[in-house]
GROMACS .gro file of C-alpha atoms in nm:
model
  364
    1UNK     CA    1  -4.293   6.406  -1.740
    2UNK     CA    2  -4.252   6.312  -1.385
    3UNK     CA    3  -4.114   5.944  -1.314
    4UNK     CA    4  -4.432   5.827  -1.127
    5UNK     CA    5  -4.663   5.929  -1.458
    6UNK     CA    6  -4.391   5.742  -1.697
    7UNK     CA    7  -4.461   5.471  -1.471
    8UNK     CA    8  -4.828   5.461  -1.408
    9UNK     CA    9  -4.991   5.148  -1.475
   10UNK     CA   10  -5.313   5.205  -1.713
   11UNK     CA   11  -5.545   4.985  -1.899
   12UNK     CA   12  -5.397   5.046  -2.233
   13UNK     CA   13  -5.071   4.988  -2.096
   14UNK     CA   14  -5.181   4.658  -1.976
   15UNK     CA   15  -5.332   4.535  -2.244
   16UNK     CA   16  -5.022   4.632  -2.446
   17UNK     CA   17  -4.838   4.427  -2.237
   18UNK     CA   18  -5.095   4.155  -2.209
   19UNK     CA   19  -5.064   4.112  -2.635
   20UNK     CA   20  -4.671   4.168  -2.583
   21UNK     CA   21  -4.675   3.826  -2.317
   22UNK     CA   22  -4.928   3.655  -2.583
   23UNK     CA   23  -4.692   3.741  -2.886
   24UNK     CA   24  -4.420   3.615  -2.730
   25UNK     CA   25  -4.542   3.286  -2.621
   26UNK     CA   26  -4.669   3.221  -2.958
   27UNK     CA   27  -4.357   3.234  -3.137
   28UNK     CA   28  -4.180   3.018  -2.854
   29UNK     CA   29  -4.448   2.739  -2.901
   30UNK     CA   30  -4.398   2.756  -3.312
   31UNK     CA   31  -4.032   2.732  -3.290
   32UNK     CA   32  -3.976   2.518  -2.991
   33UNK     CA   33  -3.877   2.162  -3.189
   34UNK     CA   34  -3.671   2.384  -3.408
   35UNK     CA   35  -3.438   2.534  -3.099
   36UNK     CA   36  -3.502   2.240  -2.892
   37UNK     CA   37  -3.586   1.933  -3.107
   38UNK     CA   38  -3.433   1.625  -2.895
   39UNK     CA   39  -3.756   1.389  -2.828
   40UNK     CA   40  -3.764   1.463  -2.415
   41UNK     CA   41  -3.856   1.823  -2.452
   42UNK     CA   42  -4.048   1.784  -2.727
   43UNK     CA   43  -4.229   1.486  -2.603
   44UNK     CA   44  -4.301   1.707  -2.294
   45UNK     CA   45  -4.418   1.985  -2.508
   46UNK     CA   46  -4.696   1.724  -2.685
   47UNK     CA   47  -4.827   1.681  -2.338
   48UNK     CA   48  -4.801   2.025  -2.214
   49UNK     CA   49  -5.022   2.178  -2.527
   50UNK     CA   50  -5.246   1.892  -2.494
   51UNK     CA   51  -5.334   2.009  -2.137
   52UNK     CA   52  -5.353   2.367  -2.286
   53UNK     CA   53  -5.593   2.302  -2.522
   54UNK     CA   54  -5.786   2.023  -2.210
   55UNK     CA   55  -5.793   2.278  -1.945
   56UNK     CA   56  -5.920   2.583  -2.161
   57UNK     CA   57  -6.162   2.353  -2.311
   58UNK     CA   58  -6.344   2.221  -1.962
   59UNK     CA   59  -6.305   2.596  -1.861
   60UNK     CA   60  -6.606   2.736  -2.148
   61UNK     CA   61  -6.841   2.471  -1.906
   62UNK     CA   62  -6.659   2.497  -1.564
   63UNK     CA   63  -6.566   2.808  -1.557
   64UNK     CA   64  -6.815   3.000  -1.767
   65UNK     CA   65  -7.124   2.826  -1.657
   66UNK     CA   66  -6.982   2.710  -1.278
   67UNK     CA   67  -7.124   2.336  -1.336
   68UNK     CA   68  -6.800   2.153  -1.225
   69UNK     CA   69  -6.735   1.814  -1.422
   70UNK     CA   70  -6.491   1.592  -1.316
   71UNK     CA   71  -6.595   1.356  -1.561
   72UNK     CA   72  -6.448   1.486  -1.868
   73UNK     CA   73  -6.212   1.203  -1.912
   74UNK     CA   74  -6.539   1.010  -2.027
   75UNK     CA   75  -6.512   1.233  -2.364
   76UNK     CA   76  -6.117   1.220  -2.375
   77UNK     CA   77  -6.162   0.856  -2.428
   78UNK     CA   78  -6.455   0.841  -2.587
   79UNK     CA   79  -6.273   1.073  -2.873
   80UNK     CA   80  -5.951   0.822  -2.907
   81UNK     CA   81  -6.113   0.567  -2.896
   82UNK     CA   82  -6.339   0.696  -3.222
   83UNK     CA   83  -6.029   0.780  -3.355
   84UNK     CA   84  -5.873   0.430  -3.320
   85UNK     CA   85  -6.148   0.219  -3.440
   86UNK     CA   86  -6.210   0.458  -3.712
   87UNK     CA   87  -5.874   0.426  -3.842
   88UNK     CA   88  -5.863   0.051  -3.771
   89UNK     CA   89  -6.146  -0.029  -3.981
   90UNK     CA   90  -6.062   0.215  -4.242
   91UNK     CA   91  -5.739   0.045  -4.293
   92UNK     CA   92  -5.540   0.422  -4.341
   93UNK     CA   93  -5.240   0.396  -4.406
   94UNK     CA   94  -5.013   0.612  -4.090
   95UNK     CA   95  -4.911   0.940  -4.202
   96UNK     CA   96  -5.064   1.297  -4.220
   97UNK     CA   97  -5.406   1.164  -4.352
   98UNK     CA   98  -5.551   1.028  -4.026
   99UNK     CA   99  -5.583   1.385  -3.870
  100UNK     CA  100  -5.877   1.420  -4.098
  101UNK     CA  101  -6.041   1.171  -3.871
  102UNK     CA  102  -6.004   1.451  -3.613
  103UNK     CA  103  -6.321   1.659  -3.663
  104UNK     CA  104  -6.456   1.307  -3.740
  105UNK     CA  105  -6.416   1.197  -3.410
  106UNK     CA  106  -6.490   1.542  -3.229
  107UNK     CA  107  -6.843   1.490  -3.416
  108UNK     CA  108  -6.912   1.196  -3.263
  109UNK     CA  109  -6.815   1.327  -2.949
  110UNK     CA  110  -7.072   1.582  -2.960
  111UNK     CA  111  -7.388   1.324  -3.027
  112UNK     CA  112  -7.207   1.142  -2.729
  113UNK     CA  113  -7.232   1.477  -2.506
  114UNK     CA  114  -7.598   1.574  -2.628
  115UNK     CA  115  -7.687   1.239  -2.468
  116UNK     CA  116  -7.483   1.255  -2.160
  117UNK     CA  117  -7.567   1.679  -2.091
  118UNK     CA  118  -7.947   1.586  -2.142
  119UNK     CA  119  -7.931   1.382  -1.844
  120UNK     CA  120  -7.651   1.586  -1.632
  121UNK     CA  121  -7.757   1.942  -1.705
  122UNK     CA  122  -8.136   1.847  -1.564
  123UNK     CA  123  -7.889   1.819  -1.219
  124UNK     CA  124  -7.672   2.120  -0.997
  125UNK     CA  125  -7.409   2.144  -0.811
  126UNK     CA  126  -7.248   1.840  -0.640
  127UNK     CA  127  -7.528   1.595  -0.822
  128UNK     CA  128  -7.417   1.709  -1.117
  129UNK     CA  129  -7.063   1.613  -1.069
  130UNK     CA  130  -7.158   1.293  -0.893
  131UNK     CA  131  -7.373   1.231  -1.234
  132UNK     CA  132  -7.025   1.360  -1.485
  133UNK     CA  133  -6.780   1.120  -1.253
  134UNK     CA  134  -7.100   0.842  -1.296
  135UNK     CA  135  -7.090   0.811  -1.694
  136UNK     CA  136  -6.705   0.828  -1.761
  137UNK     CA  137  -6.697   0.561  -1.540
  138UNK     CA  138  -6.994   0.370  -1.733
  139UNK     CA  139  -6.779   0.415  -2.045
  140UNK     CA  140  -6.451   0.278  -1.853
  141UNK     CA  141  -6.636  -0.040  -1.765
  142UNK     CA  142  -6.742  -0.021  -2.168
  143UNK     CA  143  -6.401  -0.041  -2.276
  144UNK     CA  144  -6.319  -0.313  -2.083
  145UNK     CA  145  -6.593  -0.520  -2.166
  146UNK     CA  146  -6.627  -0.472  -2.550
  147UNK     CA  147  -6.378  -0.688  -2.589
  148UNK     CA  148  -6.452  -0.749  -2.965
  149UNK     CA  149  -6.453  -0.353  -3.042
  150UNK     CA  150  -6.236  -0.217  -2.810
  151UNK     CA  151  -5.965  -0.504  -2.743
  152UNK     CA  152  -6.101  -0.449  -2.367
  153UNK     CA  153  -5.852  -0.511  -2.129
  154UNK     CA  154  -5.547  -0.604  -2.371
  155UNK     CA  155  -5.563  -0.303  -2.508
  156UNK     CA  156  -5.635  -0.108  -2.899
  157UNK     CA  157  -5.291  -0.088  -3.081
  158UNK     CA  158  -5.362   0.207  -3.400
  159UNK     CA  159  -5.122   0.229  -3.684
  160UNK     CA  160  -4.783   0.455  -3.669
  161UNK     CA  161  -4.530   0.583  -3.955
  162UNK     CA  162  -4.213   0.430  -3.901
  163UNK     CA  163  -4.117   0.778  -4.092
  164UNK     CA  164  -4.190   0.968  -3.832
  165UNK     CA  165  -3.815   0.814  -3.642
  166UNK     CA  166  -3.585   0.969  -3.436
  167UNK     CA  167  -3.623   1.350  -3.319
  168UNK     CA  168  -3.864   1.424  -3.612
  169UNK     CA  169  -4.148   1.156  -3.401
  170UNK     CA  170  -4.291   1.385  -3.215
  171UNK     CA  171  -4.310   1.713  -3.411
  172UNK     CA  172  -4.606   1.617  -3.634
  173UNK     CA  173  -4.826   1.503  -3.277
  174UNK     CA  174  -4.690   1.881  -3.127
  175UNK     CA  175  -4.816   2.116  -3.384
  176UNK     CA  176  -5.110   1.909  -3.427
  177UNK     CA  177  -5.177   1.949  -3.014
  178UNK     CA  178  -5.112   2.312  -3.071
  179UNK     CA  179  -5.374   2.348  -3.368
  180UNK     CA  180  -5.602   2.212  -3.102
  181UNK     CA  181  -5.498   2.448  -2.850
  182UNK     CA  182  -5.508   2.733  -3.040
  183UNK     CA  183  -5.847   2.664  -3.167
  184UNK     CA  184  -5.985   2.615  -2.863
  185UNK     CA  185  -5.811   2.938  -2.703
  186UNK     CA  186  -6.016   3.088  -2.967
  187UNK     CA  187  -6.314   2.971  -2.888
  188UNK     CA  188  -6.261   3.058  -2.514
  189UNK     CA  189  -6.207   3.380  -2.643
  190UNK     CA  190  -6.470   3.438  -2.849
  191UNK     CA  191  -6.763   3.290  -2.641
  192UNK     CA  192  -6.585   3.493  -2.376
  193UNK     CA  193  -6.693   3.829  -2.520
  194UNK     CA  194  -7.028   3.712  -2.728
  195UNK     CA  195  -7.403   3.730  -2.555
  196UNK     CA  196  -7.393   3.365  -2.543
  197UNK     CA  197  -7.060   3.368  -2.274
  198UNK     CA  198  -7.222   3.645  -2.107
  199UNK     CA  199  -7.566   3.456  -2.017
  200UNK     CA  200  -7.307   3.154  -1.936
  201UNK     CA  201  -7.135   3.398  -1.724
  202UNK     CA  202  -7.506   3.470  -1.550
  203UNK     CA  203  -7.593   3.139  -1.534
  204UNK     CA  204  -7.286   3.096  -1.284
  205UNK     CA  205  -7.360   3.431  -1.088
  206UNK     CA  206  -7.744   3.282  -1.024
  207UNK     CA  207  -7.904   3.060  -1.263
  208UNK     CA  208  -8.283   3.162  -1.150
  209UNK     CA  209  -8.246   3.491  -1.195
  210UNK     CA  210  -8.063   3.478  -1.550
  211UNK     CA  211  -8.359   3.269  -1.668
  212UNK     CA  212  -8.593   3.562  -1.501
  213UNK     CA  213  -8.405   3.819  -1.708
  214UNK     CA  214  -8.500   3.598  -2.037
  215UNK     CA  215  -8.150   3.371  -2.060
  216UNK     CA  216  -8.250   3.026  -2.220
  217UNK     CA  217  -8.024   2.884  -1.951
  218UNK     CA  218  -8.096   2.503  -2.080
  219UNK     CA  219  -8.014   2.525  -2.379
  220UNK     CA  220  -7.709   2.765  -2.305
  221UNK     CA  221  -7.582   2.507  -2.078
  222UNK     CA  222  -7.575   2.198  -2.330
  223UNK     CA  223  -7.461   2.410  -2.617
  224UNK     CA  224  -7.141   2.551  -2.401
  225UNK     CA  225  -7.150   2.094  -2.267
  226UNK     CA  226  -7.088   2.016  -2.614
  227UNK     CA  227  -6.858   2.306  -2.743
  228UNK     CA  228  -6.620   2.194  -2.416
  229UNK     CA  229  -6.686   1.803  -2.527
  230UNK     CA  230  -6.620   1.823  -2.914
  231UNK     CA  231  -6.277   2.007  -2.831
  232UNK     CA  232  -6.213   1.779  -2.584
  233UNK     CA  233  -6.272   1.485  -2.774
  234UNK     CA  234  -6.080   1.609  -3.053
  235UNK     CA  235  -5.749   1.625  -2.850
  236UNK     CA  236  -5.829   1.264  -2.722
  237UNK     CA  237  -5.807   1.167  -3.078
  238UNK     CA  238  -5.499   1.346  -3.166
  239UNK     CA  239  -5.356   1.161  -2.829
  240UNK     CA  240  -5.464   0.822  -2.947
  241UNK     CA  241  -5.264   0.861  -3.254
  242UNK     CA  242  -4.922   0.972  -3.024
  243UNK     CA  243  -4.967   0.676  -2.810
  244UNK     CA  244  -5.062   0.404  -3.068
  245UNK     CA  245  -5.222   0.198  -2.756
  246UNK     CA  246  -5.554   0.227  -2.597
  247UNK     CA  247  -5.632   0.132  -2.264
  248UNK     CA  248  -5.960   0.221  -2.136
  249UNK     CA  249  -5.828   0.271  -1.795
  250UNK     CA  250  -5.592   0.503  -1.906
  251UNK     CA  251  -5.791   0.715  -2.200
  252UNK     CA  252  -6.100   0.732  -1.922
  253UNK     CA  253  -5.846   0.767  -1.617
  254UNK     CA  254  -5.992   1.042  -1.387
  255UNK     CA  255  -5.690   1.168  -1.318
  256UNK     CA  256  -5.726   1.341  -1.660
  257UNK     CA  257  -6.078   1.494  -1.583
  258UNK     CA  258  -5.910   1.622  -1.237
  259UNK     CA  259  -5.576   1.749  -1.421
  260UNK     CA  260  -5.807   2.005  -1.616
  261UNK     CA  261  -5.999   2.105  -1.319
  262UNK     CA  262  -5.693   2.208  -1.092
  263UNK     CA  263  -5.511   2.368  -1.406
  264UNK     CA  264  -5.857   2.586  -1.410
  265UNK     CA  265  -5.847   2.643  -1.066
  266UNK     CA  266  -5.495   2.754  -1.054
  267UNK     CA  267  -5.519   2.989  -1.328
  268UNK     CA  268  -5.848   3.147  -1.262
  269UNK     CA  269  -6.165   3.001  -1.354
  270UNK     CA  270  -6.387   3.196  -1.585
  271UNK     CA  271  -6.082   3.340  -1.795
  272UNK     CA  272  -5.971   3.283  -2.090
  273UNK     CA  273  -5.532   3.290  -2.014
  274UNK     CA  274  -5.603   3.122  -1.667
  275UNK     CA  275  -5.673   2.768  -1.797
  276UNK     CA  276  -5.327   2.850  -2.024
  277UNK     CA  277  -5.107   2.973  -1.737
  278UNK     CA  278  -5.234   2.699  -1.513
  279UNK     CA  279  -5.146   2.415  -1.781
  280UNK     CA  280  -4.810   2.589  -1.856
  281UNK     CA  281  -4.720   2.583  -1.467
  282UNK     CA  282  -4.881   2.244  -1.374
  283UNK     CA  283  -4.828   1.994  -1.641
  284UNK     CA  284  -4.452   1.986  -1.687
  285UNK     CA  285  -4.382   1.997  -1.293
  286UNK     CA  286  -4.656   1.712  -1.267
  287UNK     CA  287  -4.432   1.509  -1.527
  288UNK     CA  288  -4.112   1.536  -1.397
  289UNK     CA  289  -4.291   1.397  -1.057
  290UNK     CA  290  -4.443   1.110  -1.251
  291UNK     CA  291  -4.089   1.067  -1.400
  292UNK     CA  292  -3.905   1.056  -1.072
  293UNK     CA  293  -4.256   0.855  -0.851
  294UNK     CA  294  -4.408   0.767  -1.125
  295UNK     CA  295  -4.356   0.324  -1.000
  296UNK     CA  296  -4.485   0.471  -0.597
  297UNK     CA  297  -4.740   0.693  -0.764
  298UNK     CA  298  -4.620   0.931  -0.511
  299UNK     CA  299  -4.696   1.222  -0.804
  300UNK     CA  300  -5.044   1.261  -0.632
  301UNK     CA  301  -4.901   1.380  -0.327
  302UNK     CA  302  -4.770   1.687  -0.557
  303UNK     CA  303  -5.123   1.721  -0.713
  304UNK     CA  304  -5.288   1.684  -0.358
  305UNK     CA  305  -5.021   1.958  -0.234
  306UNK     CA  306  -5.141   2.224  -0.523
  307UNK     CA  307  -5.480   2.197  -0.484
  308UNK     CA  308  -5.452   2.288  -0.121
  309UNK     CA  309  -5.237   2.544  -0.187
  310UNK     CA  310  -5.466   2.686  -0.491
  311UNK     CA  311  -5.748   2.650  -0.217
  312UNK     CA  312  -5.605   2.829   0.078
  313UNK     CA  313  -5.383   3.065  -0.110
  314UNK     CA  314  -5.511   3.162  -0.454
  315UNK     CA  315  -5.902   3.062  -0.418
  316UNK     CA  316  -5.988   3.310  -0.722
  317UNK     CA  317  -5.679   3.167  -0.895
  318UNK     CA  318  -5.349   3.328  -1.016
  319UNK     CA  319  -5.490   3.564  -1.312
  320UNK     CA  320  -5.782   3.712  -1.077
  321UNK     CA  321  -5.560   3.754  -0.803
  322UNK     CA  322  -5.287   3.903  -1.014
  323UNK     CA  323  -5.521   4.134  -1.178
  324UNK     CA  324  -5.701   4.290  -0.811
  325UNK     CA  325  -5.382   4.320  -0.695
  326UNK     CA  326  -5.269   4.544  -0.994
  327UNK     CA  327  -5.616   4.711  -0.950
  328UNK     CA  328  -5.598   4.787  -0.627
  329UNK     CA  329  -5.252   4.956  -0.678
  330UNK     CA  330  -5.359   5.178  -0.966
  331UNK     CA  331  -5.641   5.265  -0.737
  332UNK     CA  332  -5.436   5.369  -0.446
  333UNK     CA  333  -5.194   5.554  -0.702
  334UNK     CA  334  -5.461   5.746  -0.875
  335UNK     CA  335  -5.666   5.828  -0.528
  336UNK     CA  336  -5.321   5.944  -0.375
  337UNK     CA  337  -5.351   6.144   0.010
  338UNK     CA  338  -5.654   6.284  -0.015
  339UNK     CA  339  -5.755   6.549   0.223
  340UNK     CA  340  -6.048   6.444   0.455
  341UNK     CA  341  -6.124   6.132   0.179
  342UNK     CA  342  -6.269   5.835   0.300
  343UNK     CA  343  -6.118   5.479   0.184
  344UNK     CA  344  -6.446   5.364   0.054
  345UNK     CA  345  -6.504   5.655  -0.170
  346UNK     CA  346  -6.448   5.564  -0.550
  347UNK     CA  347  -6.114   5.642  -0.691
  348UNK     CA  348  -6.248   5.833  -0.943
  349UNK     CA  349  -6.576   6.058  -0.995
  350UNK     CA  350  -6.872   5.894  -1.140
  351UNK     CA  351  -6.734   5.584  -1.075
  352UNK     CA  352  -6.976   5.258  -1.053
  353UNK     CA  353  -7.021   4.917  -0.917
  354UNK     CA  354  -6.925   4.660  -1.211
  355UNK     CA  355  -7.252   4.548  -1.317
  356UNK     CA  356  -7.325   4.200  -1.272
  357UNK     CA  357  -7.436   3.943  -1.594
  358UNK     CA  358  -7.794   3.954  -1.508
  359UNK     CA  359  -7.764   4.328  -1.497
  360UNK     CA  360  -7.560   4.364  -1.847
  361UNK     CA  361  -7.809   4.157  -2.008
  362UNK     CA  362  -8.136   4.301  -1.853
  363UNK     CA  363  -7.989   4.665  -2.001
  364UNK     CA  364  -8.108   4.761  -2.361
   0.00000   0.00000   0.00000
């Protein structure tokens, strides 16, 4: 066997690798706080799977659908702050228990989203993110003025175990995250390769003509608006009961909302490892800025600098662009110096265009 067949790159070889990388990153994430327990690495780690599980869920609307929110922060908060009032009034005692207010509050999230997509999804393009950025902000002001609910201003303090000391305090908050994450992977996945991601997935190509080929592109839209909300609002809840404190300017901060649209962006929209990669990459460099600018805030300059840079040098994102460059290379391999070929011929015979959405769905 000839060194440039052992070292072909094919499809099976790729996906072999692809559940190699996948394998390998999920035992690192289960055993980091047992190789690396002390409380800065695993207090980044918290934050880092929280934006895992963030990003991937804003990319099943974002990415799938192409209706950009930047107001995702509203459900963020709106899921802590369930979360805190729910165990505030239930008087639960700190511990394991309260994550079974989770789902709780991810349920409430979703009657909050049916509301909010209702009146959003009737919108497109730049009036629909005007309208997203429009109600987290109406739920900001909330915060601040329910004083008698939400503490407003001074604040929502929410029960802790003083158990849970030393290295051990973050480890419950970490797997917890990662449940999160990993469920919402899943469901990235999964909608990903059903009928109902790929009329999502025609609903961003053209949106007229996947209702012409018989998508039900309303309702698709607000079911995929409150999938992405209930996910999100369930890791808002598991972040309310890390922090303890509630702020509304900080649990409906739009720098949240914008963190899981540039994590998107600089993974590759519309996949299901981009919104990973991108989180992976962004989130821990974005807290050692905070750490060292955090009092100058000069940590936006770093999340201006990527977004150019994701905008003039990646605009497809690091997992498309990885993946047409690898592409295009097996293509040149296999086409090799053809006699008399033309560039534009396909590299192979019988080979098509990739259909489109529309076109997969219009086919019997």
């Amino acid at each position: 066997m000839s060194c440039t067949r052992t070292l072909a790159i094919t499809p099976g070889r790729v996906t072999a690798l692809k559940g190699l990388a996948m394998l390998l990153v999920a035992i690192l994430a289960l055993i980091l706080p047992l190789i690396a327990p002390d409380p800065a690495t695993t207090g980044m780690a918290v934050f880092t799977v929280m934006y895992v599980g963030l990003a991937s869920a804003w990319n099943i609307m974002g990415g799938y659908t192409g209706y950009i929110s930047l107001g995702h922060a509203a459900f963020f908060g709106f899921g802590a702050y369930s979360f805190g009032l729910m165990i505030n009034h239930l008087n639960m005692a700190p511990g394991y228990l309260p994550f079974v207010l989770v789902p709780v509050a991810g349920l409430l999230t979703a009657a909050l989203a049916v509301g909010i997509g209702w009146v959003a999804l009737r919108t497109r393009a730049a009036t629909f993110v005007i309208v997203t950025i429009a109600f987290m902000f109406m739920l900001q002001l909330l915060g601040e003025n329910l004083v008698k609910l939400t503490g407003g201003g001074a604040g929502l303090a929410l029960p802790y175990s003083h158990d849970w000391g030393g290295d051990f305090f973050n480890i419950p908050y970490y797997y917890a995250m990662l449940a999160l994450a990993v469920l919402t992977i899943g469901v990235s996945w999964w909608i990903r390769r059903s009928k109902f991601g790929l009329g999502l997935l025609a609903i961003r190509d053209d949106e007229d003509k996947a209702l012409a080929v018989g998508v039900p592109t309303r309702s698709f839209k607000l079911t995929a608006f409150v999938i992405s909300a209930v996910l999100v609002g369930m890791i808002g809840a598991v972040y309310a009961y890390y922090v303890t404190y509630l702020y509304p300017q900080f649990a409906f901060d739009p720098l949240i909302g914008i963190s899981m649209v540039l994590m998107a962006f600089l993974g590759g929209l519309g996949t299901v490892s981009g919104p990973v990669i991108g989180a992976l990459l962004l989130e821990p460099a974005q807290m050692e800025f905070a750490y060292r600018f955090g009092a100058s805030r000069l940590y936006l300059v770093f999340y201006a600098a990527v977004f150019l840079i994701v905008i003039l040098l990646l605009p497809r994102g690091i997992v498309p662009s990885v993946a047409d460059l690898v592409h295009s290379w097996r293509h040149r391999r296999q086409a090799g110096p053809t006699a008399g070929g033309s560039r534009n011929a396909p590299a192979s015979a019988g080979e098509e265009p990739p259909a489109t959405a529309q076109q997969r769905l219009a086919s019997p």
